[in-house]
Amino acid sequence: WSQPDIGNWLHSLRLGAHASTFAAHDITGAVLLDVEQAELKEMGITSIGDRIRVFTAIKNLKKRCA
């Protein structure tokens, strides 16, 4: 996925406010599946709820890709 794809995915999760954060950290599909909660916090996503929602969505993507 490209950075715009990641942004669209985040918007679909109602987490579009973080799209610019993912873009600023060059998160594309190649690295998205390796992002953990610690990295989300390091990227500046301070809301625990948002981190959990993003991480859960990443885990679901991993299951679909397996």
mmCIF file of C-alpha atoms in Angstrom:
data_model
loop_
_atom_site.group_PDB
_atom_site.id
_atom_site.type_symbol
_atom_site.label_atom_id
_atom_site.label_comp_id
_atom_site.label_asym_id
_atom_site.label_seq_id
_atom_site.Cartn_x
_atom_site.Cartn_y
_atom_site.Cartn_z
ATOM 1 C CA TRP A 1 0.000 0.000 0.000
ATOM 2 C CA SER A 2 1.084 3.561 -0.687
ATOM 3 C CA GLN A 3 0.890 6.380 1.853
ATOM 4 C CA PRO A 4 -2.458 7.542 0.377
ATOM 5 C CA ASP A 5 -3.744 3.962 0.741
ATOM 6 C CA ILE A 6 -2.710 3.990 4.403
ATOM 7 C CA GLY A 7 -4.495 7.314 4.843
ATOM 8 C CA ASN A 8 -7.667 5.935 3.264
ATOM 9 C CA TRP A 9 -7.455 2.852 5.469
ATOM 10 C CA LEU A 10 -7.102 5.027 8.583
ATOM 11 C CA HIS A 11 -10.080 7.134 7.472
ATOM 12 C CA SER A 12 -12.132 3.945 7.049
ATOM 13 C CA LEU A 13 -11.325 3.148 10.685
ATOM 14 C CA ARG A 14 -12.391 6.672 11.721
ATOM 15 C CA LEU A 15 -8.772 7.345 12.621
ATOM 16 C CA GLY A 16 -8.021 9.691 9.741
ATOM 17 C CA ALA A 17 -6.590 12.280 12.120
ATOM 18 C CA HIS A 18 -3.474 10.090 12.260
ATOM 19 C CA ALA A 19 -2.982 9.828 8.482
ATOM 20 C CA SER A 20 -0.466 12.684 8.460
ATOM 21 C CA THR A 21 1.464 11.026 11.307
ATOM 22 C CA PHE A 22 1.778 7.800 9.325
ATOM 23 C CA ALA A 23 2.848 9.781 6.237
ATOM 24 C CA ALA A 24 5.415 11.773 8.240
ATOM 25 C CA HIS A 25 6.971 8.500 9.410
ATOM 26 C CA ASP A 26 6.986 6.985 5.895
ATOM 27 C CA ILE A 27 4.630 4.170 6.887
ATOM 28 C CA THR A 28 3.607 2.242 3.784
ATOM 29 C CA GLY A 29 2.232 -1.234 3.337
ATOM 30 C CA ALA A 30 5.756 -2.629 3.414
ATOM 31 C CA VAL A 31 6.168 -1.670 7.065
ATOM 32 C CA LEU A 32 2.588 -1.336 8.308
ATOM 33 C CA LEU A 33 2.305 -4.988 9.291
ATOM 34 C CA ASP A 34 5.417 -4.660 11.480
ATOM 35 C CA VAL A 35 4.152 -1.656 13.458
ATOM 36 C CA GLU A 36 3.592 -2.439 17.144
ATOM 37 C CA GLN A 37 1.917 -0.394 19.885
ATOM 38 C CA ALA A 38 5.284 0.922 21.075
ATOM 39 C CA GLU A 39 5.984 2.363 17.625
ATOM 40 C CA LEU A 40 2.546 3.975 17.518
ATOM 41 C CA LYS A 41 3.325 5.694 20.822
ATOM 42 C CA GLU A 42 6.775 6.692 19.573
ATOM 43 C CA MET A 43 5.143 8.188 16.464
ATOM 44 C CA GLY A 44 3.167 10.477 18.765
ATOM 45 C CA ILE A 45 -0.215 8.758 18.896
ATOM 46 C CA THR A 46 -0.952 9.603 22.507
ATOM 47 C CA SER A 47 -4.486 8.242 22.794
ATOM 48 C CA ILE A 48 -4.379 4.720 24.199
ATOM 49 C CA GLY A 49 -7.742 3.993 22.587
ATOM 50 C CA ASP A 50 -6.494 5.062 19.153
ATOM 51 C CA ARG A 51 -3.327 2.990 19.551
ATOM 52 C CA ILE A 52 -5.382 -0.073 20.468
ATOM 53 C CA ARG A 53 -7.765 0.475 17.534
ATOM 54 C CA VAL A 54 -4.917 0.890 15.043
ATOM 55 C CA PHE A 55 -2.987 -2.079 16.425
ATOM 56 C CA THR A 56 -6.093 -4.295 16.386
ATOM 57 C CA ALA A 57 -6.743 -3.308 12.767
ATOM 58 C CA ILE A 58 -3.109 -4.127 11.891
ATOM 59 C CA LYS A 59 -3.476 -7.548 13.536
ATOM 60 C CA ASN A 60 -6.626 -8.152 11.480
ATOM 61 C CA LEU A 61 -4.723 -7.248 8.302
ATOM 62 C CA LYS A 62 -1.988 -9.707 9.254
ATOM 63 C CA LYS A 63 -4.594 -12.465 9.604
ATOM 64 C CA ARG A 64 -5.991 -11.670 6.156
ATOM 65 C CA CYS A 65 -2.509 -11.729 4.628
ATOM 66 C CA ALA A 66 -1.542 -15.044 6.249
#
